[in-house]
Structures are given as structure tokens and as C-alpha cells.
Tab-separated table of C-alpha atoms in Angstrom:
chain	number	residue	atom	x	y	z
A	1	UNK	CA	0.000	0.000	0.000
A	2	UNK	CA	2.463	2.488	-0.870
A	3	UNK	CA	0.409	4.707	-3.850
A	4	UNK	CA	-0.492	7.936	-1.595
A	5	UNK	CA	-4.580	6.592	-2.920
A	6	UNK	CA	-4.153	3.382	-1.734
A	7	UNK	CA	-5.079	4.998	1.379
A	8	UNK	CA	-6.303	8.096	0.995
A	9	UNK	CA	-8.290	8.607	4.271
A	10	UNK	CA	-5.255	8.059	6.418
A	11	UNK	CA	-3.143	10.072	4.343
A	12	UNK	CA	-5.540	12.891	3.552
A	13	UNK	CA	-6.851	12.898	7.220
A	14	UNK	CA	-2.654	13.007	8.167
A	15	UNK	CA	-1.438	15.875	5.850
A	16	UNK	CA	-3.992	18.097	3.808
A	17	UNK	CA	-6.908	17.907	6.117
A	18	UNK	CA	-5.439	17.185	9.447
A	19	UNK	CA	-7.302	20.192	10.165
A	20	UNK	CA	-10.295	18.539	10.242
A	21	UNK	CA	-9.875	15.530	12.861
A	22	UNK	CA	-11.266	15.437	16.588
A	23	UNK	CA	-9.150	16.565	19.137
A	24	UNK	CA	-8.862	13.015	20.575
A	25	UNK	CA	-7.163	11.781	16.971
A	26	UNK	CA	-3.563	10.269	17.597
A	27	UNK	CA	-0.875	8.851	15.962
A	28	UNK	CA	-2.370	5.736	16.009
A	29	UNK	CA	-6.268	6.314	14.483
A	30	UNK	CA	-7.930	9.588	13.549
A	31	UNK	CA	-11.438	10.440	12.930
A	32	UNK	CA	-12.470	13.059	11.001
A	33	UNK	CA	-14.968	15.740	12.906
A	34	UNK	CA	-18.530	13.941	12.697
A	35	UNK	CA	-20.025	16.892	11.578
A	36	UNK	CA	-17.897	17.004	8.310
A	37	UNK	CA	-17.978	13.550	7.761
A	38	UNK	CA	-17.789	9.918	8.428
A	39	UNK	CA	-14.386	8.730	7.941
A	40	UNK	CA	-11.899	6.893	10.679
A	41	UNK	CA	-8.650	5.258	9.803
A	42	UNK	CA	-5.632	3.788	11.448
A	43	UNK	CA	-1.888	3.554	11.002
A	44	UNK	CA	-2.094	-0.003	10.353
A	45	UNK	CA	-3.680	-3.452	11.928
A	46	UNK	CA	-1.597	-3.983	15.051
A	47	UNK	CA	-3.765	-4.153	18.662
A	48	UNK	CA	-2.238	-0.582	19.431
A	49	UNK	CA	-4.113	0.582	16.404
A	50	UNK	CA	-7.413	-1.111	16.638
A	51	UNK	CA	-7.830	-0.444	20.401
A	52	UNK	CA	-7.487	3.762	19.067
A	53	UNK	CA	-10.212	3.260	16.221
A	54	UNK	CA	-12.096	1.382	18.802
A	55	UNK	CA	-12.378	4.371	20.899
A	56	UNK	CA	-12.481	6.541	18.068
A	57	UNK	CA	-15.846	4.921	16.536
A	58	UNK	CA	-17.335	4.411	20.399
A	59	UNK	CA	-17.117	8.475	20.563
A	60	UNK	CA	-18.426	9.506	17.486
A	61	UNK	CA	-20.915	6.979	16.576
A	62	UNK	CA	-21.545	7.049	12.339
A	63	UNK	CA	-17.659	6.182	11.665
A	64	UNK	CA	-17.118	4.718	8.204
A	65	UNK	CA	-13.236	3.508	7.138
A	66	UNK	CA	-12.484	3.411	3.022
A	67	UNK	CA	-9.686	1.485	2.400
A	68	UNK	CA	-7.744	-0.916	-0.411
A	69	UNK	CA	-9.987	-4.037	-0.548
A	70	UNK	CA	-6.251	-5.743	-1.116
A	71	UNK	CA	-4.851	-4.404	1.865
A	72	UNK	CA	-4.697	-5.778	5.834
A	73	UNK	CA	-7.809	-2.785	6.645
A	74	UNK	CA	-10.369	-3.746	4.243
A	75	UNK	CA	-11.622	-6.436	6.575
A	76	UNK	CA	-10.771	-4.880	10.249
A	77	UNK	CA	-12.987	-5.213	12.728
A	78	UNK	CA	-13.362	-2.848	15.888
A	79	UNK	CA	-14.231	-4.965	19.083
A	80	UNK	CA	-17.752	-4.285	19.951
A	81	UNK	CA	-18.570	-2.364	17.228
A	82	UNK	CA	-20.456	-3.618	14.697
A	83	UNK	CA	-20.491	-3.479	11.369
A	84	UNK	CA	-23.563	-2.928	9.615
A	85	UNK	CA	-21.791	-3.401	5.668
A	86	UNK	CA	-18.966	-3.614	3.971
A	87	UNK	CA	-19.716	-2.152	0.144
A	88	UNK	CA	-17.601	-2.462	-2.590
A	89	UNK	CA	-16.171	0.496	-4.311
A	90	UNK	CA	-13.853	1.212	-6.831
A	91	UNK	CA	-11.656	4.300	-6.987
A	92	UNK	CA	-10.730	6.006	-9.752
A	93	UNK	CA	-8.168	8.601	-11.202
A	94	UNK	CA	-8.157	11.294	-14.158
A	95	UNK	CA	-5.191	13.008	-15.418
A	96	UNK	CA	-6.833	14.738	-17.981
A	97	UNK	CA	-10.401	16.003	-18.925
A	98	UNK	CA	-11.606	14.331	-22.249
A	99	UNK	CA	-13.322	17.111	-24.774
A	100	UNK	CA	-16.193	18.221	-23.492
A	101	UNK	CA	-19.785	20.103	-24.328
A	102	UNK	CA	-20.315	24.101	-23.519
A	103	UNK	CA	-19.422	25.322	-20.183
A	104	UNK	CA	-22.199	25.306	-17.829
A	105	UNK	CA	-23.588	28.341	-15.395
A	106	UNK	CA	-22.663	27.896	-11.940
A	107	UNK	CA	-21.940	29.630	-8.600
A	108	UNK	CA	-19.860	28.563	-5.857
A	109	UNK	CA	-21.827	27.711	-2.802
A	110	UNK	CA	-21.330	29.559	0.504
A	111	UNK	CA	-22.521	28.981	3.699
A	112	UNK	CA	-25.907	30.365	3.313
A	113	UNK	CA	-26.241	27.738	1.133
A	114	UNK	CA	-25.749	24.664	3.393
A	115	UNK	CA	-28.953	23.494	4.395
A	116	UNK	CA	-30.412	23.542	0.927
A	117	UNK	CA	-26.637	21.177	0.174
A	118	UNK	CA	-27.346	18.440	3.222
A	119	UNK	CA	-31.160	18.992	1.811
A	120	UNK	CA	-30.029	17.870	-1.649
A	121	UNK	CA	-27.435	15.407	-0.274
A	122	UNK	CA	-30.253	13.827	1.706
A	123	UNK	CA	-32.379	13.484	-1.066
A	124	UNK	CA	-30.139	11.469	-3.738
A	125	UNK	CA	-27.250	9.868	-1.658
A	126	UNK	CA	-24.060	10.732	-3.802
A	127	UNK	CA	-22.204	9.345	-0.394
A	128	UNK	CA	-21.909	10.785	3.210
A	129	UNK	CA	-22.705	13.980	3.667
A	130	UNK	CA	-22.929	15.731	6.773
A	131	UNK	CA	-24.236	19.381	8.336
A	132	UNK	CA	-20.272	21.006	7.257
A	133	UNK	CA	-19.121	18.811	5.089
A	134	UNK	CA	-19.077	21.817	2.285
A	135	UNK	CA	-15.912	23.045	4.348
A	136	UNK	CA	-13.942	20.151	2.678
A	137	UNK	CA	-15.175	22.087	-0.769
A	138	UNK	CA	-15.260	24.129	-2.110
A	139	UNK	CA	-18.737	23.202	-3.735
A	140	UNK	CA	-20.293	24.539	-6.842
A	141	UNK	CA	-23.836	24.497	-7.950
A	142	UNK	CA	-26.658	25.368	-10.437
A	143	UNK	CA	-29.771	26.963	-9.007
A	144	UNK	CA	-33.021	27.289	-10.894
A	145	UNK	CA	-35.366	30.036	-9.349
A	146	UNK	CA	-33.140	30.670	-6.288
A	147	UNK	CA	-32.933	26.824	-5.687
A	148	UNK	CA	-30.366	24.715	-5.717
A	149	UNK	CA	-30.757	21.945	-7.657
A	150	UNK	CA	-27.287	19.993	-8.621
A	151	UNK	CA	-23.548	20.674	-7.186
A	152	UNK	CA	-20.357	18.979	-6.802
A	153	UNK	CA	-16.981	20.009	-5.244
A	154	UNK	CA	-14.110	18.519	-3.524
A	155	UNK	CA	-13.414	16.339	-0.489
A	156	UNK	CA	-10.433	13.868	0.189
A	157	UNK	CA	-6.896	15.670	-0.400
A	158	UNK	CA	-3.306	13.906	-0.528
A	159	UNK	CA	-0.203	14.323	-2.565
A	160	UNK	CA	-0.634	14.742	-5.634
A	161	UNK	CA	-4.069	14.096	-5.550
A	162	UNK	CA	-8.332	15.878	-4.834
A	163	UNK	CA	-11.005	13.713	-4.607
A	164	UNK	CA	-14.050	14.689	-6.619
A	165	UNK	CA	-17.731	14.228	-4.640
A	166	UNK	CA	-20.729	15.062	-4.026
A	167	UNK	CA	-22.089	15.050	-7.218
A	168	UNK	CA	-25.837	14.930	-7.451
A	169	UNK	CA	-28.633	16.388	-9.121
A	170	UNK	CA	-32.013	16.787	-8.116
A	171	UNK	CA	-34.372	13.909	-9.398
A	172	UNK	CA	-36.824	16.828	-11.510
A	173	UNK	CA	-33.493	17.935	-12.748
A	174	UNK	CA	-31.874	15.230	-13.916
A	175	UNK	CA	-30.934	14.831	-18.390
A	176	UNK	CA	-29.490	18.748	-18.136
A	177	UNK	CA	-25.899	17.651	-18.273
A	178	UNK	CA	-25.623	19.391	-14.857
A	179	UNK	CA	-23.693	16.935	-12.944
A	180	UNK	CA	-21.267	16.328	-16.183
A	181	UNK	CA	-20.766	20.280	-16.331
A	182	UNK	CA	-20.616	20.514	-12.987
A	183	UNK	CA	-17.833	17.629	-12.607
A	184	UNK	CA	-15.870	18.852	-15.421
A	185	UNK	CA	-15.847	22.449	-13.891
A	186	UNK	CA	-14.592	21.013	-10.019
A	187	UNK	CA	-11.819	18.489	-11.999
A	188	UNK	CA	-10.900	21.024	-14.322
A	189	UNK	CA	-10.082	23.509	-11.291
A	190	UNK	CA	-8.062	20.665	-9.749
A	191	UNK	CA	-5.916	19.801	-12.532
A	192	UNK	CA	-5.104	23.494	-13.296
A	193	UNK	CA	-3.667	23.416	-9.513
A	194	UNK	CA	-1.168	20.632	-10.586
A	195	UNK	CA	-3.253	17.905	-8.595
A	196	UNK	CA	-4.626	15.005	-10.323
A	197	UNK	CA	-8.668	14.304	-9.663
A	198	UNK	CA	-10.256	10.595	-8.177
A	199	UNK	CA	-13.132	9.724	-7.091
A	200	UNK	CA	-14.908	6.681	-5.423
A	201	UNK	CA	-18.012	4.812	-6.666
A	202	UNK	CA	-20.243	2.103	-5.786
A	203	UNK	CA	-18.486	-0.758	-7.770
A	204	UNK	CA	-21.724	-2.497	-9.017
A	205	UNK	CA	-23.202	0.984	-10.233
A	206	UNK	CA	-22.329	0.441	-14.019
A	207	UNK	CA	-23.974	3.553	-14.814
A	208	UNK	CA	-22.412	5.769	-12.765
A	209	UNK	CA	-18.513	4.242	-13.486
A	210	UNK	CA	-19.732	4.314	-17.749
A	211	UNK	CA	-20.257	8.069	-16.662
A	212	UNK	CA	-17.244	9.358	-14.840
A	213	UNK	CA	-14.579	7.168	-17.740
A	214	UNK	CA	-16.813	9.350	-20.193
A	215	UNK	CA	-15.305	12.564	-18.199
A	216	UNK	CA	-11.562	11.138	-18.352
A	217	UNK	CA	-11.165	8.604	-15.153
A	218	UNK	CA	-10.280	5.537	-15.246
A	219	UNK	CA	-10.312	2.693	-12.498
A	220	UNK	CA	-6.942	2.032	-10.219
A	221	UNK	CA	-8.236	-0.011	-7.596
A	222	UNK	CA	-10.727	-1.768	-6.152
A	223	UNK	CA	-11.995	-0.475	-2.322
A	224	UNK	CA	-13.915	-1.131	0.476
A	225	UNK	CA	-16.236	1.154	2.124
A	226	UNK	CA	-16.985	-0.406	5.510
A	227	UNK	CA	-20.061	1.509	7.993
A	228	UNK	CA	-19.931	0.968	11.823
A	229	UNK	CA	-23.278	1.252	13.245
């Protein structure tokens, strides 16, 4: 596991976004503030390590780990915590944009804009989304009559690479090319800063993995997304 994505929670949550653990977060497991998002991780699979995700998960109920399905995480388990899934994903990486349609009208989202992002979040389920997770952003968005209905932005950050999420569009909205404009505009913006984009997606959602290789990505590993009740 030595590719900086291979495990991009502990690395993003260790670097770029240290910023946003608990205060409680050690050298051993970190947990990223519950309010801006799920995600827990560890240094590796020793007892010193589970014991700190343990305590991690038992104070901030809601944890979820993402990690290589190859690697020694993809199957921990946390003692007495249980595990309500363990979903397949696969992660993928774009170095380049392929050509694209005309740009699309958007604003970047602010704060006054957060309950109507959860709202939208809540509604279609592009992955975990949380009160402040738009502080990871930024987001953008298109709005039709003052409301917002599609935005992505930006969430996991490590070296080299930003993560591309919370795409979604709302369901009376959907066949307007807004969530391809809108992705192209957020991985566009993080190329131009020298990053490379990736993403993660459900790994039996054809659909939605057809759509993002249409944009330029391109599948590097399979993952596991594991929720602790």
C-alpha cells in the first residue's frame, strides 16, 4: 500500500486535512470531525491501532473507514462495534479532462447555502454527507429560481491528488448535463492546480462508473467502504 490513494483517508486525514480531525485523533487512528464527515482510519492493523479506532468509533458513533480491498484494513474489525456493511467500491483517477460540451452556469456555494446542500445530499445519496461537510469544498452548484438543484466540489486531499464528490442532481433535474458540467468544472479547477482528480463509486453501479470514464477517469483499484453502526 504504498500509492499515496491506496489509502487516501489516512493520508488525507494526516497531511492536507489534518485540520479537520477530533481533538482526541492520535498517531495511532484519527477520525475526522462527525459533523464534516464519516471517515476513521488507522496507522495499520496492530492491537495498538485497533484499540485507538475502537475508541475513536465508540465516541463519534456514524464512523465509516475506506480502504484498499487488497490491503490488511479492508476487513478490520473494531471490538464491539459492529459493522452494519462492507460495500464495494472502486476508486478512480483522471489526469486529464476528455473534450467536453459548452461550459455550464454555476456559482460557488457559501454557507448560506448549506442546508439547501445536506437537503439535496439527503435526497439522492451521492455518499456521506454531513451538516459542514461543504468546508472540505469548495462546492459549486446550479440553481433554478433561487434553488439549488445539482452541485459537486471537492473532499479527500493527498499528494498529488483531490477527490471529486458530491455530485448529485435533483431527481426533476436530472438529463441537463448538470452533474457532467458541474464535474468537469470542479476536476478542471483541480488539474489546473497541478493535482490530479479521483473519485470513489459504488463498484456495481455500471452507470455511474460508464459516466465518470466518459469525463476522463479511469479505475486504479478496487476499495472497500466499511459503515460501523
Amino acid at each position: 500500500m504504498s500509492h499515496p490513494l491506496d489509502r487516501a483517508v489516512w493520508n488525507a486525514l494526516n497531511t492536507r486535512l489534518a485540520g479537520f480531525t477530533t481533538s482526541d485523533s492520535d498517531a495511532h487512528a484519527v477520525r475526522i470531525d462527525p459533523e464534516i464527515g464519516i471517515f476513521v482510519s488507522g496507522a495499520d492493523a496492530s492491537p495498538e491501532t485497533v484499540a485507538a479506532m475502537t475508541e475513536l468509533a465508540r465516541r463519534h458513533p456514524g464512523a465509516g473507514m475506506v480502504e484498499h480491498a487488497d490491503g490488511p484494513m479492508a476487513e478490520l474489525d473494531l471490538a464491539g462495534v459492529e459493522v452494519s456493511g462492507r460495500i464495494p467500491l472502486v476508486q478512480m483517477a483522471c489526469d486529464a479532462l476528455t473534450p467536453g460540451g459548452p461550459d455550464l452556469a454555476y456559482e460557488t456555494l457559501t454557507e448560506a447555502d448549506a442546508p439547501e446542500m445536506l437537503a439535496l445530499a439527503l435526497l439522492t445519496k451521492p455518499g456521506p454527507f454531513r451538516s459542514r461537510t461543504r468546508e472540505l469544498g469548495p462546492f459549486i452548484g446550479v440553481k433554478q429560481d433561487g434553488k439549488l438543484v445539482a452541485m459537486a466540489g471537492r473532499r479527500l486531499r493527498v499528494d498529488g491528488f483531490t477527490e471529486l464528490s458530491g455530485v448529485c442532481t435533483h431527481p426533476d433535474h436530472r438529463g441537463q448535463g448538470y452533474a457532467g458540467g458541474l464535474s468537469r468544472a470542479v476536476v478542471g479547477e483541480i488539474l489546473a492546480t497541478g493535482d490530479n482528480a479521483f473519485l470513489h463509486a459504488f463498484a456495481e453501479h455500471d452507470a455511474t462508473i460508464a459516466f465518470y470514464r466518459s469525463l476522463g477517469f479511469e479505475i486504479r483499484a478496487p476499495m472497500t467502504y466499511t459503515i460501523f453502526r
